[in-house]
C-alpha positions as CSV (number, residue, x, y, z in Angstrom):
1,M,175.9,206.3,204.4
2,V,173.2,207.9,206.7
3,R,170.3,209.7,205.2
4,T,168.8,212.6,207.2
5,A,165.0,213.0,206.8
6,S,163.7,216.5,206.3
7,A,160.3,217.6,207.6
8,S,158.8,217.0,204.1
9,M,160.0,213.4,204.4
10,A,158.1,212.7,207.7
11,A,155.1,211.3,205.8
12,G,157.4,209.3,203.5
13,P,159.6,210.0,200.5
14,T,158.4,211.9,197.6
15,L,158.3,210.5,194.1
16,A,161.3,212.8,193.2
17,V,163.3,211.1,196.0
18,V,162.4,207.7,194.6
19,A,163.4,208.8,191.1
20,R,166.8,210.1,192.3
21,E,167.4,206.8,194.2
22,A,166.6,204.7,191.1
23,G,168.5,207.0,188.8
24,V,165.5,207.8,186.6
25,S,163.4,210.8,185.8
26,V,160.3,211.6,187.8
27,P,158.0,210.9,184.9
28,T,159.5,207.5,184.5
29,A,159.1,206.7,188.2
30,S,155.5,207.9,187.9
31,K,154.8,205.5,185.1
32,V,156.0,202.6,187.3
33,V,153.8,203.7,190.2
34,N,150.8,204.0,187.9
35,G,151.3,200.6,186.3
36,R,152.2,201.9,182.8
37,E,153.5,199.3,180.5
38,D,155.9,201.5,178.5
39,V,158.8,201.1,180.9
40,A,161.8,198.8,180.3
41,P,161.9,195.8,182.6
42,E,165.3,196.7,184.1
43,T,164.1,200.3,184.7
44,R,160.9,199.0,186.3
45,R,162.9,196.7,188.5
46,R,165.2,199.5,189.8
47,V,162.2,201.8,190.5
48,T,160.3,199.0,192.2
49,E,163.2,198.2,194.4
50,A,163.6,201.9,195.3
51,L,159.9,202.2,196.1
52,D,160.2,199.2,198.5
53,R,163.5,200.3,200.0
54,L,162.4,203.8,200.8
55,G,158.9,202.8,201.9
56,Y,157.1,204.9,199.4
57,V,153.3,204.7,199.7
58,R,151.2,205.0,196.6
59,R,148.7,207.6,197.6
60,P,145.1,206.7,196.5
61,R,143.2,209.3,194.5
62,F,140.4,210.0,196.9
63,E,139.7,212.6,199.6
64,A,140.8,211.6,203.1
65,S,137.4,212.7,204.4
66,K,135.7,210.2,202.1
67,P,136.7,206.6,202.8
68,P,137.0,204.4,199.7
69,R,134.1,202.2,198.9
70,L,135.8,200.2,196.2
71,V,137.0,196.6,196.3
72,D,138.8,194.5,193.8
73,L,138.0,190.9,192.8
74,V,140.9,189.2,191.0
75,V,139.9,186.0,189.2
76,H,141.8,183.4,187.3
77,S,139.8,184.0,184.1
78,L,136.4,185.3,183.1
79,D,135.5,182.6,180.6
80,S,134.2,179.8,182.8
81,S,131.0,179.2,184.7
82,R,133.0,178.7,187.8
83,S,134.2,182.3,187.6
84,G,130.6,183.4,186.9
85,A,129.4,181.8,190.1
86,V,132.1,183.6,192.1
87,L,131.4,186.9,190.5
88,R,127.7,186.6,191.2
89,G,128.3,185.9,194.8
90,V,130.7,188.8,195.3
91,E,128.5,191.2,193.3
92,E,125.4,190.5,195.3
93,A,127.2,190.8,198.6
94,A,129.0,194.0,197.5
95,H,125.6,195.5,196.5
96,D,124.2,194.7,199.9
97,A,127.3,196.4,201.5
98,G,127.1,199.5,199.3
99,L,130.5,198.8,197.7
100,D,131.6,199.3,194.1
101,L,133.5,196.4,192.5
102,V,136.4,196.2,190.1
103,V,136.9,192.8,188.4
104,S,140.2,191.8,186.9
105,A,141.4,188.6,185.2
106,A,144.9,189.5,186.3
107,L,145.9,185.9,187.0
108,S,145.3,184.3,183.6
109,R,148.2,186.2,182.0
110,T,150.9,184.9,184.4
111,P,152.2,181.4,185.2
112,V,150.4,179.5,188.0
113,G,147.9,182.4,188.6
114,R,150.1,185.1,190.1
115,P,149.1,188.7,189.7
116,K,151.7,191.0,188.2
117,R,153.4,193.6,190.5
118,G,152.4,196.5,188.2
119,W,148.8,195.5,188.8
120,L,149.2,195.4,192.5
121,D,150.6,199.0,192.3
122,K,147.3,200.1,190.8
123,L,145.4,199.1,193.9
124,T,146.4,202.1,195.9
125,V,146.4,204.4,193.0
126,R,142.7,203.9,192.4
127,G,141.9,203.7,196.1
128,S,140.9,200.1,196.5
129,A,139.9,199.4,200.1
130,G,140.4,195.7,199.9
131,V,141.0,192.7,197.6
132,L,139.5,189.3,197.0
133,F,141.7,186.8,195.2
134,N,140.1,183.7,193.6
135,L,142.2,180.7,192.8
136,A,145.4,182.7,193.3
137,E,148.9,181.8,194.2
138,L,150.7,184.8,195.7
139,T,154.4,185.0,196.2
140,S,155.9,185.8,199.6
141,S,156.8,189.3,198.3
142,Q,153.3,189.9,197.1
143,Y,151.9,188.9,200.5
144,A,154.5,191.3,202.1
145,W,153.5,194.1,199.7
146,L,149.8,193.8,200.7
147,E,150.7,193.8,204.4
148,Q,153.1,196.7,204.0
149,H,150.4,198.8,202.3
150,R,147.8,197.7,204.8
151,I,145.4,196.5,202.2
152,P,143.0,193.9,203.6
153,F,142.6,190.9,201.5
154,V,140.8,187.5,201.5
155,M,141.6,184.4,199.5
156,I,138.8,182.5,197.9
157,D,139.8,178.8,197.3
158,P,143.5,179.5,197.4
159,V,145.7,177.2,195.3
160,L,148.2,176.6,198.2
161,E,148.0,176.8,201.9
162,P,148.2,180.5,202.7
163,P,150.7,181.8,205.3
164,S,149.6,181.8,208.9
165,G,147.0,184.5,209.6
166,V,145.9,185.0,206.0
167,M,142.1,184.9,205.8
168,S,140.6,182.4,203.3
169,V,137.3,180.8,202.4
170,G,136.9,177.4,200.8
171,A,134.8,174.3,200.6
172,A,134.9,171.2,202.7
173,N,136.8,169.3,199.9
174,W,137.9,166.4,202.1
175,Q,134.3,165.7,203.1
176,G,133.2,166.1,199.5
177,G,135.7,163.4,198.5
178,V,134.3,161.1,201.2
179,T,130.7,161.8,200.2
180,A,131.3,161.1,196.5
181,T,133.1,157.8,197.2
182,E,130.6,156.7,199.9
183,H,127.8,157.2,197.4
184,L,129.5,154.8,194.9
185,L,130.2,152.3,197.7
186,T,126.6,152.4,198.8
187,L,125.5,151.5,195.3
188,G,127.7,148.4,195.5
189,H,130.8,149.5,193.6
190,E,134.2,148.3,194.8
191,R,136.4,149.0,191.8
192,I,136.3,152.8,192.1
193,A,138.9,155.0,190.4
194,V,139.6,158.7,190.9
195,I,140.8,161.2,188.4
196,A,142.4,164.0,190.4
197,G,143.4,167.6,189.8
198,P,147.0,168.8,190.3
199,R,148.6,167.2,193.3
200,R,150.0,170.6,194.6
201,K,146.5,172.2,194.8
202,M,144.9,172.2,198.2
203,C,141.4,171.4,196.9
204,S,142.6,168.5,194.8
205,S,144.7,166.8,197.4
206,A,141.9,167.1,200.0
207,R,139.4,165.5,197.6
208,V,141.7,162.6,196.9
209,A,142.4,162.2,200.7
210,G,138.6,162.0,201.2
211,Y,138.4,159.3,198.5
212,R,141.2,157.3,200.2
213,S,139.6,157.7,203.6
214,A,136.2,156.4,202.4
215,L,137.8,153.3,200.8
216,A,139.8,152.6,204.0
217,S,136.6,152.9,206.1
218,A,134.9,150.4,203.8
219,G,137.8,147.9,204.3
220,L,139.0,148.3,200.6
221,V,142.6,148.5,199.6
222,L,143.4,151.4,197.2
223,R,144.6,150.1,193.8
224,P,147.4,152.4,192.8
225,E,146.5,152.0,189.1
226,Y,143.1,153.5,189.9
227,L,144.6,156.8,191.0
228,R,145.2,159.1,188.1
229,D,146.1,162.8,187.8
230,G,143.9,164.9,185.4
231,G,145.2,168.4,186.1
232,F,141.6,169.9,186.1
233,D,141.9,169.6,182.3
234,E,139.1,168.0,180.2
235,S,141.5,166.6,177.5
236,V,143.8,165.1,180.1
237,A,140.9,163.5,181.9
238,Y,139.8,162.0,178.6
239,R,143.2,160.4,178.2
240,R,143.3,159.2,181.9
241,M,139.8,157.6,181.4
242,R,141.1,155.7,178.3
243,E,144.0,154.5,180.4
244,L,141.7,153.2,183.1
245,L,139.6,151.4,180.5
246,D,142.7,149.7,179.1
247,L,143.5,148.1,182.5
248,P,143.1,144.3,182.8
249,V,140.5,145.0,185.5
250,P,138.9,148.4,184.7
251,P,136.9,150.3,187.3
252,T,133.1,150.1,187.4
253,A,132.9,153.7,188.7
254,V,135.1,156.8,188.7
255,F,135.1,159.9,190.9
256,V,136.3,162.9,188.8
257,C,137.5,165.8,190.9
258,S,135.9,168.5,188.7
259,D,132.8,168.7,186.5
260,G,134.9,170.0,183.6
261,M,137.1,166.9,183.7
262,A,133.9,164.8,183.8
263,L,133.1,166.0,180.3
264,G,136.4,164.4,179.1
265,V,135.5,161.2,180.9
266,Y,132.1,161.1,179.2
267,R,133.7,161.5,175.8
268,A,136.1,158.6,176.5
269,L,133.4,156.3,177.6
270,T,131.1,157.2,174.7
271,E,133.9,156.5,172.2
272,R,134.4,153.0,173.7
273,G,130.6,152.3,173.3
274,L,130.1,152.2,177.1
275,R,126.9,153.5,178.6
276,I,126.7,155.8,181.6
277,P,125.8,154.6,184.3
278,Y,125.0,151.0,183.2
279,D,128.6,150.2,182.3
280,V,130.5,152.8,184.3
281,S,129.2,155.2,187.0
282,V,130.6,158.8,187.1
283,V,130.6,161.3,190.0
284,G,131.9,164.9,189.5
285,F,132.7,167.8,191.8
286,D,131.5,171.4,191.6
287,D,127.9,171.3,190.4
288,L,128.5,173.8,187.6
289,P,125.6,174.4,185.2
290,E,127.1,172.1,182.6
291,S,126.7,169.2,185.0
292,R,122.9,169.4,184.4
293,W,123.3,169.7,180.6
294,T,125.2,166.5,180.0
295,T,123.5,163.3,179.0
296,P,123.0,161.7,181.3
297,A,122.9,164.5,183.9
298,L,126.0,164.3,186.1
299,T,125.8,163.2,189.8
300,T,128.2,165.6,191.5
301,V,129.3,167.1,194.7
302,R,128.1,170.7,195.1
303,Q,130.7,173.2,195.9
304,P,128.9,176.4,197.1
305,L,131.0,178.8,195.0
306,A,128.6,181.8,195.1
307,E,128.2,181.4,198.9
308,M,132.0,181.1,199.3
309,A,132.5,184.3,197.4
310,A,129.8,186.2,199.4
311,T,131.3,185.0,202.7
312,A,134.7,186.2,201.6
313,L,133.3,189.6,200.7
314,R,131.5,190.0,204.1
315,M,134.7,188.9,205.8
316,L,136.6,191.5,203.8
317,V,134.2,194.3,204.8
318,R,134.7,193.5,208.5
319,M,138.5,193.7,208.0
320,M,138.1,197.0,206.2
321,D,136.2,198.3,209.3
322,G,139.1,197.3,211.5
323,E,137.8,194.0,212.7
324,R,139.7,190.7,212.6
325,P,137.4,187.7,212.0
326,E,138.0,184.7,214.2
327,G,139.8,181.9,212.5
328,A,141.9,182.3,209.4
329,R,140.2,179.5,207.4
330,T,136.4,179.3,206.8
331,E,135.0,176.2,205.1
332,L,131.5,175.8,203.8
333,S,129.9,172.4,203.5
334,T,129.6,170.4,200.3
335,R,126.7,168.0,199.5
336,L,126.0,165.3,197.0
337,V,123.6,166.1,194.1
338,Q,122.4,162.8,192.8
339,R,121.4,162.7,189.1
340,A,121.5,160.1,186.4
341,S,125.2,159.2,186.0
342,T,125.4,156.7,188.9
343,A,123.8,153.3,189.4
344,P,124.7,149.9,190.9
345,P,127.3,147.9,189.0
346,R,126.2,145.3,186.6
347,A,126.1,141.8,188.0
């Protein structure tokens, strides 16, 4: 069947055309476009497919003569100091650029941190000029949707390697893993374990790769039993530390791939009556505020979260202005912050 386009269709199909294509009423189609929740899943699917098939563009609610000055920040959650650092960096950079900011915890309500399609529809409805995603894992269809609607976006610390050409900002995680391990080696440790985050996450695999590289450069063979997955979860890290302590030859030091997991390691060591750093040295990663509040204060690798977020916002502004920043991936350097949780091993 061939559809003939009328003059009124030149700028794209109307909502009435979409509703007819999906076999629903115009008010129902409008609810889907506006992200309303009171629509049956099957109906939402039919309307969404019709929107994509016909190339319907959700028209933002602002005057064409007044370009939008609104950007979205989509975070995994709002209940962590990590998110607070990201929010602070974006807010300060947005203020300097004269932008308004909308913050959504749209990733925490879905598996593996993927924003819902209904939420994406709201971007054009409210006239967002660009989006920052923090710790997000987008599907191929969500990437395609953003490209189709010409909404510039930047990933802050993406979970997986983004598609070619997608702009992202992260930390030098591999170098951070090297730095943490070399610090322990310099102190004289050779039995160094690592408690990693999820294997599939870019940042975690890079930190472990840095740990491996530092051991190899020192001429040490990696003990497989010293490599444990902690999933960026404090309770899991607690169990992994207990497992390490139960080994016939337990480690004298442990590199923990996040400060949050380090809290679980502290708890496991304290329960066994072991002293930090006299019995076991601990190095974390992030330099979150809680790393300074622990007893003893945690030696950690500083990840410049606020700077990463601000860099991503400035990159997004250039994209909103029609520029294309050079290089898809920008990495900011990490550095060791030495405190009281590391010391030479006991003789």
